[in-house]
Amino acid sequence: MHSDERAQGQASGLILLTLVCALAALTLAGWQFFERDTSLASVDGSAGAIDEGTINRIHALEDAVARIETEPSEDLRASGSPNDGASARRAANEARFAKLDERIAAIEASVARLTTARIHAPNTDSGAAGTSTTERPARDNTAEASKYQVTAADANADVEQRMRALRYLRGVDGGRSPSVVAAMIHLAQTSQDPEVRADVWRQMSQAKDKQLVAPMLQAVQSDSHPKVREEAAETLGDFLDEPGVRSILQHVAANDAEDDVRRQARRSLERTRR
């Protein structure tokens, strides 16, 4: 039985690692769709944007990673019995998965930073024979980020455009400014679409803006959709030192109706400070 559990854990880990790597590869592969003059894909989908198929594949892989993250512990739980130390193994597995969550978050952040850096890199392609390589200056990252901040904060803009802008800003230092965070909190609190609400809390990972704490505590306790509560529980792991966060996550870990939400609350409580 122990060898079966190890095999299940190793297989799940390999699947998760493969999906994460594929997600990173697809994101990086999207660079080939940018124009060679380094013009950026605009928020409104004008020329130079990554093709829709690539975006859909990335989103599908993100969903698959989220599913795989929760499956290993279910497999391990099913394989144990009350008499063979299953509780101890579950506790050890939760700690390992918490560390895996941190690594996945770090990979996501790295991919976002690399994407932004590649977009703004100078063009170093060689010219015709006998001519020297011509470098073009990188775009003004601050100006570009400002454009996306305006879109993200615009309550009248299309929601998908706003979320696309927020995903871009996640890879820019300081991109999720206080005004952007405030606007996205309002979107998460008023949207009728649980996918939008969940994505807002997901994209706020590592923003570490304290104005997020109160609305996420409300979401993790009272949102009707489990995925929204799960994403809020994960991002609240960035605020374990804020008043009330630990106690509410402990309550959620013990009492939420959904296994995935309880599990994520436990993982957030076990995370080391980043």
PDB file of C-alpha atoms in Angstrom:
ATOM      1  CA  MET A   1       0.000   0.000   0.000  1.00  0.00           C
ATOM      2  CA  HIS A   2       2.808   2.396   0.826  1.00  0.00           C
ATOM      3  CA  SER A   3       4.412   1.800  -2.575  1.00  0.00           C
ATOM      4  CA  ASP A   4       1.046   2.463  -4.245  1.00  0.00           C
ATOM      5  CA  GLU A   5       0.716   5.779  -2.384  1.00  0.00           C
ATOM      6  CA  ARG A   6       4.230   6.804  -3.367  1.00  0.00           C
ATOM      7  CA  ALA A   7       3.508   5.917  -6.987  1.00  0.00           C
ATOM      8  CA  GLN A   8       0.275   7.923  -6.930  1.00  0.00           C
ATOM      9  CA  GLY A   9       2.022  10.893  -5.370  1.00  0.00           C
ATOM     10  CA  GLN A  10       4.918  10.734  -7.828  1.00  0.00           C
ATOM     11  CA  ALA A  11       2.574  10.389 -10.808  1.00  0.00           C
ATOM     12  CA  SER A  12       0.461  13.331  -9.686  1.00  0.00           C
ATOM     13  CA  GLY A  13       3.564  15.406  -9.079  1.00  0.00           C
ATOM     14  CA  LEU A  14       4.906  14.627 -12.548  1.00  0.00           C
ATOM     15  CA  ILE A  15       1.559  15.496 -14.147  1.00  0.00           C
ATOM     16  CA  LEU A  16       1.444  18.800 -12.284  1.00  0.00           C
ATOM     17  CA  LEU A  17       5.053  19.645 -13.167  1.00  0.00           C
ATOM     18  CA  THR A  18       4.409  18.798 -16.829  1.00  0.00           C
ATOM     19  CA  LEU A  19       1.345  21.032 -16.934  1.00  0.00           C
ATOM     20  CA  VAL A  20       3.153  23.927 -15.284  1.00  0.00           C
ATOM     21  CA  CYS A  21       6.064  23.620 -17.715  1.00  0.00           C
ATOM     22  CA  ALA A  22       3.648  23.422 -20.641  1.00  0.00           C
ATOM     23  CA  LEU A  23       1.877  26.527 -19.389  1.00  0.00           C
ATOM     24  CA  ALA A  24       5.171  28.378 -19.198  1.00  0.00           C
ATOM     25  CA  ALA A  25       6.198  27.148 -22.644  1.00  0.00           C
ATOM     26  CA  LEU A  26       2.929  28.249 -24.221  1.00  0.00           C
ATOM     27  CA  THR A  27       3.204  31.652 -22.606  1.00  0.00           C
ATOM     28  CA  LEU A  28       6.746  32.083 -23.886  1.00  0.00           C
ATOM     29  CA  ALA A  29       5.763  30.721 -27.287  1.00  0.00           C
ATOM     30  CA  GLY A  30       3.211  33.482 -27.529  1.00  0.00           C
ATOM     31  CA  TRP A  31       6.055  35.941 -28.064  1.00  0.00           C
ATOM     32  CA  GLN A  32       6.375  34.880 -31.695  1.00  0.00           C
ATOM     33  CA  PHE A  33       3.052  36.589 -32.382  1.00  0.00           C
ATOM     34  CA  PHE A  34       4.341  40.025 -31.396  1.00  0.00           C
ATOM     35  CA  GLU A  35       5.556  42.221 -34.279  1.00  0.00           C
ATOM     36  CA  ARG A  36       9.302  42.394 -34.751  1.00  0.00           C
ATOM     37  CA  ASP A  37       9.308  46.085 -33.890  1.00  0.00           C
ATOM     38  CA  THR A  38       8.348  44.992 -30.360  1.00  0.00           C
ATOM     39  CA  SER A  39       4.925  46.598 -30.569  1.00  0.00           C
ATOM     40  CA  LEU A  40       2.763  45.275 -27.749  1.00  0.00           C
ATOM     41  CA  ALA A  41      -0.493  43.427 -28.169  1.00  0.00           C
ATOM     42  CA  SER A  42      -3.097  45.983 -27.217  1.00  0.00           C
ATOM     43  CA  VAL A  43      -5.766  45.365 -24.654  1.00  0.00           C
ATOM     44  CA  ASP A  44      -8.470  45.734 -27.267  1.00  0.00           C
ATOM     45  CA  GLY A  45      -6.981  42.923 -29.374  1.00  0.00           C
ATOM     46  CA  SER A  46      -5.477  44.992 -32.190  1.00  0.00           C
ATOM     47  CA  ALA A  47      -2.627  43.785 -34.463  1.00  0.00           C
ATOM     48  CA  GLY A  48       0.243  42.067 -32.721  1.00  0.00           C
ATOM     49  CA  ALA A  49      -1.830  40.186 -30.131  1.00  0.00           C
ATOM     50  CA  ILE A  50      -1.237  36.559 -29.248  1.00  0.00           C
ATOM     51  CA  ASP A  51      -3.633  34.381 -31.243  1.00  0.00           C
ATOM     52  CA  GLU A  52      -6.808  33.232 -29.538  1.00  0.00           C
ATOM     53  CA  GLY A  53      -5.851  29.570 -29.755  1.00  0.00           C
ATOM     54  CA  THR A  54      -2.705  30.114 -27.697  1.00  0.00           C
ATOM     55  CA  ILE A  55      -4.654  32.079 -25.088  1.00  0.00           C
ATOM     56  CA  ASN A  56      -7.271  29.329 -24.855  1.00  0.00           C
ATOM     57  CA  ARG A  57      -4.591  26.661 -24.446  1.00  0.00           C
ATOM     58  CA  ILE A  58      -2.952  28.660 -21.659  1.00  0.00           C
ATOM     59  CA  HIS A  59      -6.280  29.073 -19.872  1.00  0.00           C
ATOM     60  CA  ALA A  60      -7.020  25.364 -20.269  1.00  0.00           C
ATOM     61  CA  LEU A  61      -3.650  24.467 -18.779  1.00  0.00           C
ATOM     62  CA  GLU A  62      -4.226  26.852 -15.873  1.00  0.00           C
ATOM     63  CA  ASP A  63      -7.522  25.080 -15.151  1.00  0.00           C
ATOM     64  CA  ALA A  64      -5.840  21.685 -15.445  1.00  0.00           C
ATOM     65  CA  VAL A  65      -3.100  22.705 -13.006  1.00  0.00           C
ATOM     66  CA  ALA A  66      -5.758  23.845 -10.538  1.00  0.00           C
ATOM     67  CA  ARG A  67      -7.534  20.474 -10.822  1.00  0.00           C
ATOM     68  CA  ILE A  68      -4.359  18.409 -10.524  1.00  0.00           C
ATOM     69  CA  GLU A  69      -3.314  20.342  -7.412  1.00  0.00           C
ATOM     70  CA  THR A  70      -6.355  18.987  -5.572  1.00  0.00           C
ATOM     71  CA  GLU A  71      -6.371  15.443  -6.921  1.00  0.00           C
ATOM     72  CA  PRO A  72      -3.249  13.909  -5.322  1.00  0.00           C
ATOM     73  CA  SER A  73      -4.407  14.409  -1.757  1.00  0.00           C
ATOM     74  CA  GLU A  74      -7.802  12.908  -2.625  1.00  0.00           C
ATOM     75  CA  ASP A  75      -6.048   9.819  -4.034  1.00  0.00           C
ATOM     76  CA  LEU A  76      -3.861   9.511  -0.974  1.00  0.00           C
ATOM     77  CA  ARG A  77      -6.824   9.960   1.357  1.00  0.00           C
ATOM     78  CA  ALA A  78      -8.727   7.198  -0.411  1.00  0.00           C
ATOM     79  CA  SER A  79      -5.765   4.820  -0.230  1.00  0.00           C
ATOM     80  CA  GLY A  80      -5.330   4.958   3.529  1.00  0.00           C
ATOM     81  CA  SER A  81      -7.237   3.358   6.387  1.00  0.00           C
ATOM     82  CA  PRO A  82      -7.902   4.468   9.985  1.00  0.00           C
ATOM     83  CA  ASN A  83      -5.347   1.961  11.246  1.00  0.00           C
ATOM     84  CA  ASP A  84      -2.297   2.668   9.079  1.00  0.00           C
ATOM     85  CA  GLY A  85      -1.385   6.257   9.936  1.00  0.00           C
ATOM     86  CA  ALA A  86      -3.465   7.885   7.191  1.00  0.00           C
ATOM     87  CA  SER A  87      -3.998  11.024   9.260  1.00  0.00           C
ATOM     88  CA  ALA A  88      -0.267  11.525   9.733  1.00  0.00           C
ATOM     89  CA  ARG A  89       0.367  11.012   6.034  1.00  0.00           C
ATOM     90  CA  ARG A  90      -2.376  13.480   5.120  1.00  0.00           C
ATOM     91  CA  ALA A  91      -0.799  16.103   7.361  1.00  0.00           C
ATOM     92  CA  ALA A  92       2.607  15.529   5.757  1.00  0.00           C
ATOM     93  CA  ASN A  93       1.075  15.700   2.293  1.00  0.00           C
ATOM     94  CA  GLU A  94      -0.683  18.984   3.087  1.00  0.00           C
ATOM     95  CA  ALA A  95       2.679  20.500   4.052  1.00  0.00           C
ATOM     96  CA  ARG A  96       4.271  19.260   0.822  1.00  0.00           C
ATOM     97  CA  PHE A  97       1.406  20.618  -1.255  1.00  0.00           C
ATOM     98  CA  ALA A  98       1.703  23.980   0.505  1.00  0.00           C
ATOM     99  CA  LYS A  99       5.323  24.182  -0.631  1.00  0.00           C
ATOM    100  CA  LEU A 100       4.260  23.112  -4.131  1.00  0.00           C
ATOM    101  CA  ASP A 101       1.721  25.954  -4.175  1.00  0.00           C
ATOM    102  CA  GLU A 102       4.536  28.402  -3.435  1.00  0.00           C
ATOM    103  CA  ARG A 103       6.650  27.005  -6.277  1.00  0.00           C
ATOM    104  CA  ILE A 104       3.749  27.247  -8.728  1.00  0.00           C
ATOM    105  CA  ALA A 105       3.091  30.852  -7.678  1.00  0.00           C
ATOM    106  CA  ALA A 106       6.786  31.631  -8.170  1.00  0.00           C
ATOM    107  CA  ILE A 107       6.721  30.068 -11.653  1.00  0.00           C
ATOM    108  CA  GLU A 108       3.615  32.077 -12.587  1.00  0.00           C
ATOM    109  CA  ALA A 109       5.242  35.291 -11.383  1.00  0.00           C
ATOM    110  CA  SER A 110       8.473  34.474 -13.253  1.00  0.00           C
ATOM    111  CA  VAL A 111       6.604  33.787 -16.496  1.00  0.00           C
ATOM    112  CA  ALA A 112       4.737  37.086 -16.139  1.00  0.00           C
ATOM    113  CA  ARG A 113       8.002  38.979 -15.546  1.00  0.00           C
ATOM    114  CA  LEU A 114       9.748  37.246 -18.448  1.00  0.00           C
ATOM    115  CA  THR A 115       6.834  37.986 -20.758  1.00  0.00           C
ATOM    116  CA  THR A 116       6.951  41.660 -19.844  1.00  0.00           C
ATOM    117  CA  ALA A 117      10.736  41.781 -20.242  1.00  0.00           C
ATOM    118  CA  ARG A 118      10.595  40.093 -23.663  1.00  0.00           C
ATOM    119  CA  ILE A 119       7.878  42.441 -24.872  1.00  0.00           C
ATOM    120  CA  HIS A 120      10.018  45.455 -24.026  1.00  0.00           C
ATOM    121  CA  ALA A 121      13.369  44.027 -25.109  1.00  0.00           C
ATOM    122  CA  PRO A 122      15.272  45.847 -27.872  1.00  0.00           C
ATOM    123  CA  ASN A 123      15.277  44.325 -31.354  1.00  0.00           C
ATOM    124  CA  THR A 124      18.654  42.661 -31.891  1.00  0.00           C
ATOM    125  CA  ASP A 125      17.956  40.947 -35.209  1.00  0.00           C
ATOM    126  CA  SER A 126      20.758  41.367 -37.706  1.00  0.00           C
ATOM    127  CA  GLY A 127      20.102  43.486 -40.785  1.00  0.00           C
ATOM    128  CA  ALA A 128      21.169  42.753 -44.336  1.00  0.00           C
ATOM    129  CA  ALA A 129      24.589  41.276 -45.046  1.00  0.00           C
ATOM    130  CA  GLY A 130      27.381  43.696 -44.302  1.00  0.00           C
ATOM    131  CA  THR A 131      25.324  45.817 -41.922  1.00  0.00           C
ATOM    132  CA  SER A 132      25.622  45.891 -38.157  1.00  0.00           C
ATOM    133  CA  THR A 133      22.913  44.781 -35.774  1.00  0.00           C
ATOM    134  CA  THR A 134      20.522  47.609 -35.017  1.00  0.00           C
ATOM    135  CA  GLU A 135      19.085  47.865 -31.536  1.00  0.00           C
ATOM    136  CA  ARG A 136      15.873  49.695 -30.938  1.00  0.00           C
ATOM    137  CA  PRO A 137      15.226  51.236 -27.542  1.00  0.00           C
ATOM    138  CA  ALA A 138      12.914  49.350 -25.213  1.00  0.00           C
ATOM    139  CA  ARG A 139       9.449  50.727 -24.667  1.00  0.00           C
ATOM    140  CA  ASP A 140       8.854  52.941 -21.670  1.00  0.00           C
ATOM    141  CA  ASN A 141       7.530  50.312 -19.263  1.00  0.00           C
ATOM    142  CA  THR A 142       6.015  52.959 -16.986  1.00  0.00           C
ATOM    143  CA  ALA A 143       4.033  54.503 -19.833  1.00  0.00           C
ATOM    144  CA  GLU A 144       2.867  51.100 -21.063  1.00  0.00           C
ATOM    145  CA  ALA A 145       1.839  50.028 -17.573  1.00  0.00           C
ATOM    146  CA  SER A 146      -0.048  53.289 -17.106  1.00  0.00           C
ATOM    147  CA  LYS A 147      -2.165  52.496 -20.161  1.00  0.00           C
ATOM    148  CA  TYR A 148      -3.102  49.143 -18.708  1.00  0.00           C
ATOM    149  CA  GLN A 149      -3.771  50.652 -15.295  1.00  0.00           C
ATOM    150  CA  VAL A 150      -6.282  53.027 -16.868  1.00  0.00           C
ATOM    151  CA  THR A 151      -8.048  50.111 -18.558  1.00  0.00           C
ATOM    152  CA  ALA A 152      -8.075  47.941 -15.440  1.00  0.00           C
ATOM    153  CA  ALA A 153      -9.528  50.753 -13.331  1.00  0.00           C
ATOM    154  CA  ASP A 154     -12.151  51.812 -15.884  1.00  0.00           C
ATOM    155  CA  ALA A 155     -15.536  50.646 -14.614  1.00  0.00           C
ATOM    156  CA  ASN A 156     -17.036  51.275 -18.065  1.00  0.00           C
ATOM    157  CA  ALA A 157     -14.530  49.112 -19.948  1.00  0.00           C
ATOM    158  CA  ASP A 158     -15.287  45.575 -21.073  1.00  0.00           C
ATOM    159  CA  VAL A 159     -14.719  43.161 -18.186  1.00  0.00           C
ATOM    160  CA  GLU A 160     -12.498  40.844 -20.239  1.00  0.00           C
ATOM    161  CA  GLN A 161     -10.345  43.789 -21.305  1.00  0.00           C
ATOM    162  CA  ARG A 162     -10.023  44.822 -17.672  1.00  0.00           C
ATOM    163  CA  MET A 163      -9.024  41.315 -16.600  1.00  0.00           C
ATOM    164  CA  ARG A 164      -6.531  41.061 -19.480  1.00  0.00           C
ATOM    165  CA  ALA A 165      -5.007  44.339 -18.319  1.00  0.00           C
ATOM    166  CA  LEU A 166      -4.831  43.062 -14.741  1.00  0.00           C
ATOM    167  CA  ARG A 167      -3.015  39.905 -15.859  1.00  0.00           C
ATOM    168  CA  TYR A 168      -0.470  42.066 -17.669  1.00  0.00           C
ATOM    169  CA  LEU A 169      -0.014  44.318 -14.633  1.00  0.00           C
ATOM    170  CA  ARG A 170       0.670  41.294 -12.432  1.00  0.00           C
ATOM    171  CA  GLY A 171       4.017  40.963 -14.219  1.00  0.00           C
ATOM    172  CA  VAL A 172       4.969  44.629 -13.770  1.00  0.00           C
ATOM    173  CA  ASP A 173       6.581  45.881 -10.571  1.00  0.00           C
ATOM    174  CA  GLY A 174       4.075  48.213  -8.970  1.00  0.00           C
ATOM    175  CA  GLY A 175       1.591  47.561 -11.761  1.00  0.00           C
ATOM    176  CA  ARG A 176      -1.240  46.724  -9.383  1.00  0.00           C
ATOM    177  CA  SER A 177      -1.408  50.222  -7.967  1.00  0.00           C
ATOM    178  CA  PRO A 178      -3.755  51.160  -5.088  1.00  0.00           C
ATOM    179  CA  SER A 179      -6.269  52.607  -7.549  1.00  0.00           C
ATOM    180  CA  VAL A 180      -6.186  49.435  -9.662  1.00  0.00           C
ATOM    181  CA  VAL A 181      -6.599  47.257  -6.573  1.00  0.00           C
ATOM    182  CA  ALA A 182      -9.532  49.358  -5.353  1.00  0.00           C
ATOM    183  CA  ALA A 183     -11.253  49.141  -8.750  1.00  0.00           C
ATOM    184  CA  MET A 184     -10.741  45.387  -8.915  1.00  0.00           C
ATOM    185  CA  ILE A 185     -12.089  44.920  -5.397  1.00  0.00           C
ATOM    186  CA  HIS A 186     -15.245  46.717  -6.509  1.00  0.00           C
ATOM    187  CA  LEU A 187     -15.464  44.473  -9.574  1.00  0.00           C
ATOM    188  CA  ALA A 188     -15.091  41.340  -7.439  1.00  0.00           C
ATOM    189  CA  GLN A 189     -17.766  42.541  -5.040  1.00  0.00           C
ATOM    190  CA  THR A 190     -20.301  43.458  -7.735  1.00  0.00           C
ATOM    191  CA  SER A 191     -19.760  40.946 -10.562  1.00  0.00           C
ATOM    192  CA  GLN A 192     -22.415  38.252 -10.970  1.00  0.00           C
ATOM    193  CA  ASP A 193     -19.861  35.997 -12.703  1.00  0.00           C
ATOM    194  CA  PRO A 194     -18.051  33.715 -10.227  1.00  0.00           C
ATOM    195  CA  GLU A 195     -15.199  33.206 -12.708  1.00  0.00           C
ATOM    196  CA  VAL A 196     -14.537  36.948 -12.701  1.00  0.00           C
ATOM    197  CA  ARG A 197     -14.685  37.146  -8.908  1.00  0.00           C
ATOM    198  CA  ALA A 198     -12.333  34.181  -8.562  1.00  0.00           C
ATOM    199  CA  ASP A 199      -9.907  35.558 -11.162  1.00  0.00           C
ATOM    200  CA  VAL A 200      -9.681  38.925  -9.406  1.00  0.00           C
ATOM    201  CA  TRP A 201      -8.568  37.279  -6.153  1.00  0.00           C
ATOM    202  CA  ARG A 202      -6.219  34.971  -8.097  1.00  0.00           C
ATOM    203  CA  GLN A 203      -4.540  37.860  -9.920  1.00  0.00           C
ATOM    204  CA  MET A 204      -4.057  39.715  -6.616  1.00  0.00           C
ATOM    205  CA  SER A 205      -1.636  37.043  -5.411  1.00  0.00           C
ATOM    206  CA  GLN A 206       1.501  38.712  -4.019  1.00  0.00           C
ATOM    207  CA  ALA A 207       0.118  42.214  -4.585  1.00  0.00           C
ATOM    208  CA  LYS A 208       0.143  42.480  -0.774  1.00  0.00           C
ATOM    209  CA  ASP A 209      -2.052  45.567  -0.703  1.00  0.00           C
ATOM    210  CA  LYS A 210      -3.765  45.624   2.689  1.00  0.00           C
ATOM    211  CA  GLN A 211      -6.991  47.011   1.283  1.00  0.00           C
ATOM    212  CA  LEU A 212      -7.523  43.481  -0.092  1.00  0.00           C
ATOM    213  CA  VAL A 213      -7.784  41.910   3.359  1.00  0.00           C
ATOM    214  CA  ALA A 214     -11.315  42.881   4.411  1.00  0.00           C
ATOM    215  CA  PRO A 215     -13.055  42.063   1.096  1.00  0.00           C
ATOM    216  CA  MET A 216     -11.212  38.751   0.752  1.00  0.00           C
ATOM    217  CA  LEU A 217     -12.118  37.790   4.318  1.00  0.00           C
ATOM    218  CA  GLN A 218     -15.719  38.484   3.411  1.00  0.00           C
ATOM    219  CA  ALA A 219     -15.412  36.467   0.204  1.00  0.00           C
ATOM    220  CA  VAL A 220     -13.769  33.460   1.823  1.00  0.00           C
ATOM    221  CA  GLN A 221     -16.566  33.253   4.369  1.00  0.00           C
ATOM    222  CA  SER A 222     -19.671  34.151   2.415  1.00  0.00           C
ATOM    223  CA  ASP A 223     -19.264  33.923  -1.373  1.00  0.00           C
ATOM    224  CA  SER A 224     -21.741  31.406  -2.757  1.00  0.00           C
ATOM    225  CA  HIS A 225     -19.246  29.876  -5.208  1.00  0.00           C
ATOM    226  CA  PRO A 226     -16.540  27.542  -3.834  1.00  0.00           C
ATOM    227  CA  LYS A 227     -13.926  28.549  -6.430  1.00  0.00           C
ATOM    228  CA  VAL A 228     -14.185  32.176  -5.311  1.00  0.00           C
ATOM    229  CA  ARG A 229     -13.744  31.151  -1.674  1.00  0.00           C
ATOM    230  CA  GLU A 230     -10.800  28.936  -2.642  1.00  0.00           C
ATOM    231  CA  GLU A 231      -8.989  31.723  -4.525  1.00  0.00           C
ATOM    232  CA  ALA A 232      -9.609  34.183  -1.695  1.00  0.00           C
ATOM    233  CA  ALA A 233      -8.246  31.646   0.796  1.00  0.00           C
ATOM    234  CA  GLU A 234      -5.098  31.216  -1.287  1.00  0.00           C
ATOM    235  CA  THR A 235      -4.327  34.923  -1.657  1.00  0.00           C
ATOM    236  CA  LEU A 236      -5.074  35.527   2.027  1.00  0.00           C
ATOM    237  CA  GLY A 237      -1.940  33.467   2.651  1.00  0.00           C
ATOM    238  CA  ASP A 238      -0.047  36.679   1.798  1.00  0.00           C
ATOM    239  CA  PHE A 239      -1.598  38.372   4.841  1.00  0.00           C
ATOM    240  CA  LEU A 240      -1.196  35.896   7.695  1.00  0.00           C
ATOM    241  CA  ASP A 241       0.119  38.615  10.009  1.00  0.00           C
ATOM    242  CA  GLU A 242      -2.923  40.837   9.514  1.00  0.00           C
ATOM    243  CA  PRO A 243      -5.525  40.810  12.316  1.00  0.00           C
ATOM    244  CA  GLY A 244      -8.191  38.169  11.904  1.00  0.00           C
ATOM    245  CA  VAL A 245      -6.690  36.425   8.895  1.00  0.00           C
ATOM    246  CA  ARG A 246      -5.312  33.351  10.673  1.00  0.00           C
ATOM    247  CA  SER A 247      -8.394  32.819  12.814  1.00  0.00           C
ATOM    248  CA  ILE A 248     -10.782  33.087   9.873  1.00  0.00           C
ATOM    249  CA  LEU A 249      -8.657  30.776   7.718  1.00  0.00           C
ATOM    250  CA  GLN A 250      -8.621  28.292  10.598  1.00  0.00           C
ATOM    251  CA  HIS A 251     -12.410  28.498  10.783  1.00  0.00           C
ATOM    252  CA  VAL A 252     -12.700  28.000   7.020  1.00  0.00           C
ATOM    253  CA  ALA A 253     -10.232  25.086   7.105  1.00  0.00           C
ATOM    254  CA  ALA A 254     -12.415  23.343   9.663  1.00  0.00           C
ATOM    255  CA  ASN A 255     -15.915  24.279   8.564  1.00  0.00           C
ATOM    256  CA  ASP A 256     -16.262  25.152   4.860  1.00  0.00           C
ATOM    257  CA  ALA A 257     -18.663  22.871   3.040  1.00  0.00           C
ATOM    258  CA  GLU A 258     -16.193  22.163   0.203  1.00  0.00           C
ATOM    259  CA  ASP A 259     -13.088  19.985   0.493  1.00  0.00           C
ATOM    260  CA  ASP A 260     -11.104  22.161  -1.934  1.00  0.00           C
ATOM    261  CA  VAL A 261     -11.748  25.304   0.093  1.00  0.00           C
ATOM    262  CA  ARG A 262     -10.851  23.639   3.394  1.00  0.00           C
ATOM    263  CA  ARG A 263      -7.695  22.215   1.852  1.00  0.00           C
ATOM    264  CA  GLN A 264      -6.606  25.581   0.421  1.00  0.00           C
ATOM    265  CA  ALA A 265      -7.200  27.320   3.750  1.00  0.00           C
ATOM    266  CA  ARG A 266      -4.938  24.759   5.435  1.00  0.00           C
ATOM    267  CA  ARG A 267      -2.252  25.234   2.787  1.00  0.00           C
ATOM    268  CA  SER A 268      -2.352  29.003   3.216  1.00  0.00           C
ATOM    269  CA  LEU A 269      -1.972  28.635   6.973  1.00  0.00           C
ATOM    270  CA  GLU A 270       1.074  26.403   6.456  1.00  0.00           C
ATOM    271  CA  ARG A 271       2.843  28.708   3.999  1.00  0.00           C
ATOM    272  CA  THR A 272       6.054  30.402   4.986  1.00  0.00           C
ATOM    273  CA  ARG A 273       6.154  34.145   4.506  1.00  0.00           C
ATOM    274  CA  ARG A 274       7.361  35.115   1.018  1.00  0.00           C
TER     275      ARG A 274
END
